[in-house]
Structure formats: structure tokens, C-alpha cells
Short mmCIF file of C-alpha atoms in Angstrom, two decimals:
data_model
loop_
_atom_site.label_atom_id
_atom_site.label_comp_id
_atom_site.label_asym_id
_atom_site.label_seq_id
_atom_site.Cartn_x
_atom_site.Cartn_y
_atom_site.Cartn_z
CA UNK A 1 0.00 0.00 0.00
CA UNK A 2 0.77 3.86 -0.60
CA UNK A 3 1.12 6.48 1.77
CA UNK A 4 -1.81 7.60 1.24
CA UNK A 5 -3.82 4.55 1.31
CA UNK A 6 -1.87 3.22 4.77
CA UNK A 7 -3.42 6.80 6.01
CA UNK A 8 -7.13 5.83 4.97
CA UNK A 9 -6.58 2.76 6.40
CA UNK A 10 -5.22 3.62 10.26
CA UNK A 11 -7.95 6.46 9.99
CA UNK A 12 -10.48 3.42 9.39
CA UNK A 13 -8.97 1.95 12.31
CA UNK A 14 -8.93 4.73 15.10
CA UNK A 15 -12.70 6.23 14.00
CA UNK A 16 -14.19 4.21 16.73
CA UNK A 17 -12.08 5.73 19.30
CA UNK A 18 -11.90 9.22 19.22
CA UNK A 19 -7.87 9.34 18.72
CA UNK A 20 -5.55 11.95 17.10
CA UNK A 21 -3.12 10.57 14.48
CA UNK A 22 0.41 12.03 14.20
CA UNK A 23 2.58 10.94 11.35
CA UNK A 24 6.12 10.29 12.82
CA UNK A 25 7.88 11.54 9.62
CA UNK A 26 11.76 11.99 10.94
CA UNK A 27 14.02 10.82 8.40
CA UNK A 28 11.60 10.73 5.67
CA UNK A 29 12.39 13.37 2.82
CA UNK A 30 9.44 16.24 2.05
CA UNK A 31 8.10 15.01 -1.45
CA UNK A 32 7.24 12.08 1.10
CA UNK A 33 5.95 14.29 3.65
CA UNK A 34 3.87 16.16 1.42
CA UNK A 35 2.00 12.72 -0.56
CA UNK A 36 0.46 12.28 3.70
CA UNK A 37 -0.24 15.73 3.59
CA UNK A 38 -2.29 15.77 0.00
CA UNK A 39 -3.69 12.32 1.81
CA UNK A 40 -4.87 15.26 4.60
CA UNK A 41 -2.46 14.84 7.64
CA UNK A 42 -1.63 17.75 9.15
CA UNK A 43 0.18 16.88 12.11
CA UNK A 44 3.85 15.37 11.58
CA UNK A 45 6.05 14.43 14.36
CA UNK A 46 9.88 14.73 14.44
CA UNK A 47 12.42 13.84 16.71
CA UNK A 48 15.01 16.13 15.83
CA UNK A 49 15.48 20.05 16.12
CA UNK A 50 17.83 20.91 12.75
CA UNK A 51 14.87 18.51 10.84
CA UNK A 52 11.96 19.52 11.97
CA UNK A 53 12.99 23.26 11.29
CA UNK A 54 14.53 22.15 7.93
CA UNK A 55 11.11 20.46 6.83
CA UNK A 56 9.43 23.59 8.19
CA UNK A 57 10.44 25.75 6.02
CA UNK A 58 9.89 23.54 3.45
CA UNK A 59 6.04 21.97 4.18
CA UNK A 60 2.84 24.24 4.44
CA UNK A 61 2.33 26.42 7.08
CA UNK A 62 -0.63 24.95 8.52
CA UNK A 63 1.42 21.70 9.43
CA UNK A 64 1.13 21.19 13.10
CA UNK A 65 4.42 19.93 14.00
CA UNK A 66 5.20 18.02 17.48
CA UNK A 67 8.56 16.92 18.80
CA UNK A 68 8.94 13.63 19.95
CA UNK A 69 12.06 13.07 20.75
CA UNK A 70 14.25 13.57 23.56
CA UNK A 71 14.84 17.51 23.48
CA UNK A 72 18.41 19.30 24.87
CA UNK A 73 17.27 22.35 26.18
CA UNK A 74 19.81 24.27 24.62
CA UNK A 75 18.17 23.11 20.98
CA UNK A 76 14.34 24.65 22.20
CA UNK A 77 14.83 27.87 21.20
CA UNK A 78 14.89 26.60 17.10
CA UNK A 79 11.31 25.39 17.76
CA UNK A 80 10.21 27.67 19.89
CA UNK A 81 8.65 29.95 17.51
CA UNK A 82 6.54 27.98 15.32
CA UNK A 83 6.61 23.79 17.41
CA UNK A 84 2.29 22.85 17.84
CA UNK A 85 3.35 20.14 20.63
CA UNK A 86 6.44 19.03 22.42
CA UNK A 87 5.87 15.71 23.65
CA UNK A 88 8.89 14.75 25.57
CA UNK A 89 8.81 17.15 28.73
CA UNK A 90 10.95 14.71 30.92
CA UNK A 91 12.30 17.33 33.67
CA UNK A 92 12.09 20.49 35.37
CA UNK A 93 15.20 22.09 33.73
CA UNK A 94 13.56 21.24 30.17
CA UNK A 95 10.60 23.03 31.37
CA UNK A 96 11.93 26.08 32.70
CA UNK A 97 13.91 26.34 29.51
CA UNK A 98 10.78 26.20 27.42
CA UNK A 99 9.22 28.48 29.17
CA UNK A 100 12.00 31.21 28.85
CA UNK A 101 12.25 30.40 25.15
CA UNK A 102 8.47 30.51 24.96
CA UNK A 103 8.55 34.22 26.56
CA UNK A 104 11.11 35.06 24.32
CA UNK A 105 8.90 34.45 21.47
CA UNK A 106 6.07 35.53 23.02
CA UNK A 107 4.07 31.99 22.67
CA UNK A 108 2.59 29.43 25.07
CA UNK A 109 3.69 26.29 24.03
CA UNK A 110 1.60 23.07 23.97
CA UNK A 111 3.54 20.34 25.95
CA UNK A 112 2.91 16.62 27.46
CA UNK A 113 5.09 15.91 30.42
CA UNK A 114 6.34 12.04 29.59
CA UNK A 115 5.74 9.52 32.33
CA UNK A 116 8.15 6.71 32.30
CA UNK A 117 6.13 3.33 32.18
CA UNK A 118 8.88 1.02 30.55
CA UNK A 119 10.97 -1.55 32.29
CA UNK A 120 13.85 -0.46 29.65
CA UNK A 121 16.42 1.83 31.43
CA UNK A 122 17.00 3.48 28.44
CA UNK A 123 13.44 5.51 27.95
CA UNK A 124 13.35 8.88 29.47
CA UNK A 125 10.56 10.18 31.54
CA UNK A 126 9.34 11.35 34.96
CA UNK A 127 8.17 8.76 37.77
CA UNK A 128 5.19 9.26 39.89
CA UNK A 129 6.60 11.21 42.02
CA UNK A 130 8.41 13.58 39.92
CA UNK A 131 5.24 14.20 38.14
CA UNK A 132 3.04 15.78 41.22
CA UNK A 133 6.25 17.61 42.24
CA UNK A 134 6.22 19.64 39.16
CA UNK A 135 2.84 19.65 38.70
CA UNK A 136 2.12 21.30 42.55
CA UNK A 137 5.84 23.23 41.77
CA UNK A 138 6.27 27.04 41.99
CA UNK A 139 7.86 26.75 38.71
CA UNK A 140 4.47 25.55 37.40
CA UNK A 141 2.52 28.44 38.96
CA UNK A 142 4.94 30.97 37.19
CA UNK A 143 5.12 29.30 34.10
CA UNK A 144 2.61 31.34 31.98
CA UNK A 145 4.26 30.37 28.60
CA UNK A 146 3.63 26.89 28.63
CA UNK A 147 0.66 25.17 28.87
CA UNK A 148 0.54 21.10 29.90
CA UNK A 149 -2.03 19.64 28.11
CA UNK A 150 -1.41 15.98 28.74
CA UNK A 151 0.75 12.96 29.00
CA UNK A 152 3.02 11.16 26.90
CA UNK A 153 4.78 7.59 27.17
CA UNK A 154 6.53 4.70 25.61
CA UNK A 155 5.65 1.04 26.40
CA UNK A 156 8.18 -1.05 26.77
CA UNK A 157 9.73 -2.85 23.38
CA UNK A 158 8.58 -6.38 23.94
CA UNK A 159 6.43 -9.47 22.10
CA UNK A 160 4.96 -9.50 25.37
CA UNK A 161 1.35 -7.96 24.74
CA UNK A 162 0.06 -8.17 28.26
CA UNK A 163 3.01 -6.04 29.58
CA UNK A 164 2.36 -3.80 27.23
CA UNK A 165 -1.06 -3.31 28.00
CA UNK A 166 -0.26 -2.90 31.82
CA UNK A 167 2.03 -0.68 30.97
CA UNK A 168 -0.22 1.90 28.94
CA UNK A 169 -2.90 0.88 31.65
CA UNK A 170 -0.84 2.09 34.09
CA UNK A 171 -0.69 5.55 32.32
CA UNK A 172 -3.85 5.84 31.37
CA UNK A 173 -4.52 5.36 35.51
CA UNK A 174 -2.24 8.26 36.30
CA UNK A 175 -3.54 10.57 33.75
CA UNK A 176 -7.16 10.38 34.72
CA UNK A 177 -5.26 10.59 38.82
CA UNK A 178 -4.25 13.89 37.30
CA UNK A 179 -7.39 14.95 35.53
CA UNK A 180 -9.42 14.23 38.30
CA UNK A 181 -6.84 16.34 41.13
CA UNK A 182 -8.19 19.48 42.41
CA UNK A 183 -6.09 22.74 42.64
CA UNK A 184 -3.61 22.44 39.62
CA UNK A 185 -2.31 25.70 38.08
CA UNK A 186 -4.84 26.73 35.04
CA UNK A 187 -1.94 25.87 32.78
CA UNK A 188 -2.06 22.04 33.55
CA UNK A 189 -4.96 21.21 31.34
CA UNK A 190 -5.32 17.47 30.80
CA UNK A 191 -6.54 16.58 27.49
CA UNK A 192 -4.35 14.30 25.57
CA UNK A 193 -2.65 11.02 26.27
CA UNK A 194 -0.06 10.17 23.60
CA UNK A 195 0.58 6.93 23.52
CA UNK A 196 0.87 4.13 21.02
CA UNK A 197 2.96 4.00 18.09
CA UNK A 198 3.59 1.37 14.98
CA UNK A 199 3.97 -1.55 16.71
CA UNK A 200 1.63 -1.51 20.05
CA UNK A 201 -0.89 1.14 18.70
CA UNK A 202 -4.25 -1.21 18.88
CA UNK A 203 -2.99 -1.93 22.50
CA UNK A 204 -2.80 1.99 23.48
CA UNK A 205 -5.92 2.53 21.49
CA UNK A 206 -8.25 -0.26 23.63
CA UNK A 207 -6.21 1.19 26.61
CA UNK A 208 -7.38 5.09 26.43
CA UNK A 209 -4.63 6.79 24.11
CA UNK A 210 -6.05 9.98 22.30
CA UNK A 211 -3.38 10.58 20.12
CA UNK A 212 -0.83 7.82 18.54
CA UNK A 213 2.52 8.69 16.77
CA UNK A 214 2.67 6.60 14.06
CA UNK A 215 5.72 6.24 11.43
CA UNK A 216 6.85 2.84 9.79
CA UNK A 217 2.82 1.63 9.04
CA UNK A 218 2.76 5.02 7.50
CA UNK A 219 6.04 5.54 5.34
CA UNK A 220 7.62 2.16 5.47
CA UNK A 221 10.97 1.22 7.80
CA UNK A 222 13.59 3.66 7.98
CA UNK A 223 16.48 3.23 6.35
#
């Protein structure tokens, strides 16, 4: 199948359950880009800085794009003008810094904070704990340039289906915790769960996900 038919048929797919599709696009070239974008995506996902702004220039301007990836904080301030959604807020320092860069720019910037729900050492993200810090934090009061709209996570890479289900159950139990806490900042606004990508997505989607970041089903394996 083409792009553009792979798109008709995870839309098909996610109908029933009320979910956002991003197209995970990094590495792909733009003629690429833009056949999912004539197939009427508008939200493309990158996972790095030099890119995302590269393809930015490049792709129409009403292209929603989201960062994905693991973000340095000295690398926000590329993005920070024109990025729809950072995904990956995995700390308080990357926070601060995108609010500064934010202000700069004078923006509020969309962001998930991402939870870490993997048994792999090697996924980034904020425990439990770390999450109601920042979310009861004084940074968080003064942070009027971003706004928290959600939460984002990666299962862990596995055959194992039933740990990857408790794994995005497990999120999907924290972000409704969070939804449901009373006196959080009017910034934390808790609409989106991001989880589920190529290879677990029908999991994530039974499991609560509103938005899935979805690459090789789209475009094919990276080379």
C-alpha cells in the first residue's frame, strides 16, 4: 500500500475511538511528507530540532508539528517559535527552559510531560513522584508560557502484549489521577494522552490513548 492509502486505512482503524493521528515523519524526505499531507495529515512528528525546522520551512504552514524526541534544552529555542506540541517534557530544567524560550517568542507552548512506564532503562521520563512535584511546583505556577495539556509515554519494546497493556494501563490510571486532582495551576490542562505507536498502537488505542505517533505503518521502515 501507498502512503496515502496506509493513512485511509489507520484512519479506518482509530474512528471508533476518538484518537488523534500524528505521522512520525523523521528521516523521511518532504516530497514524502507532502504525498500524507495531500492524503490530509496535518500533524507530523519529528524527533530532531535541525529537521523539523529544515522540513518547516519547506512543508505548508498549517502543518502542526510536534517533537517527539528527547529535546536538549539548549536546541528549544529553534522550535520555539513555530513547534504545535512538544511531547517529551521529561524534567524540570527542560521546562523552565521552554518556558523562557516561549517568553522570548512571546508563545505558550503546547507540551505533554512524559511519564516513564517502561521496564527499559534506556526511555526517558518522569516517575510518579516527579510528576506531582512539578505539577504542585512554583515553577508551574509561574510558568505562563507553557501550557501542559497531557501525557506522553513509551511502552516497553517487547512481544509480550500483556506487559504492554499494563504498561499503557498504568498511564492511562495516572492521567485520569491527574485529571481528576483538584487545585492544579490553570496551565495544567489534561486533554491528551499520547501513547501508542507502529507496533503496540491497537494496544494503546483499547487502553485510552487519544493521540498515537505513528511512522513505519505510514512511510515504510527507515532506512
Amino acid at each position: 500500500m501507498n502512503v496515502a492509502d496506509q493513512i485511509v486505512s489507520l484512519r479506518e482503524q482509530i474512528a471508533p475511538f476518538d484518537c488523534q493521528l500524528v505521522a512520525v515523519s523523521k528521516t523521511k524526505p518532504v516530497p514524502v511528507l507532502l504525498e500524507a499531507y495531500t492524503a490530509g495529515v496535518r500533524d507530523f512528528g519529528e524527533n530532531k530540532v535541525q529537521e523539523m525546522t529544515e522540513k518547516y520551512e519547506q512543508m505548508p504552514k498549517d502543518v502542526k508539528w510536534h517533537m517527539i524526541g528527547h529535546l536538549q534544552s539548549n536546541k528549544i529555542k529553534y522550535i520555539a517559535p513555530f513547534v504545535h506540541l512538544i511531547h517529551s517534557v521529561d524534567s524540570l530544567k527542560l521546562f523552565k527552559e521552554i518556558n523562557k524560550q516561549a517568553a522570548k517568542v512571546n508563545r505558550q507552548i503546547n507540551c505533554l510531560l512524559q511519564m516513564h512506564i517502561a521496564e527499559e532503562e534506556s526511555k526517558f521520563g518522569l516517575s510518579e513522584e516527579e510528576l506531582f512535584e512539578l505539577l504542585h511546583s512554583e515553577t508551574m505556577k509561574n510558568s505562563d508560557h507553557v501550557k501542559v495539556t497531557g501525557l506522553m509515554g513509551m511502552a516497553t519494546f517487547t512481544e509480550h502484549q500483556e506487559q504492554v497493556r499494563k504498561e499503557f494501563s498504568h498511564l492511562k490510571h495516572i492521567f485520569d489521577r491527574v485529571k481528576g486532582s483538584p487545585d492544579l495551576p490553570p496551565q495544567v490542562q489534561m486533554q491528551i494522552l499520547s501513547m501508542g505507536m507502529s507496533g503496540d498502537y491497537p494496544i494503546a488505542l483499547e487502553e485510552g490513548s487519544s493521540m498515537i505517533r505513528i511512522g513505519t505503518t505510514i512511510f515504510g521502515s527507515r532506512n
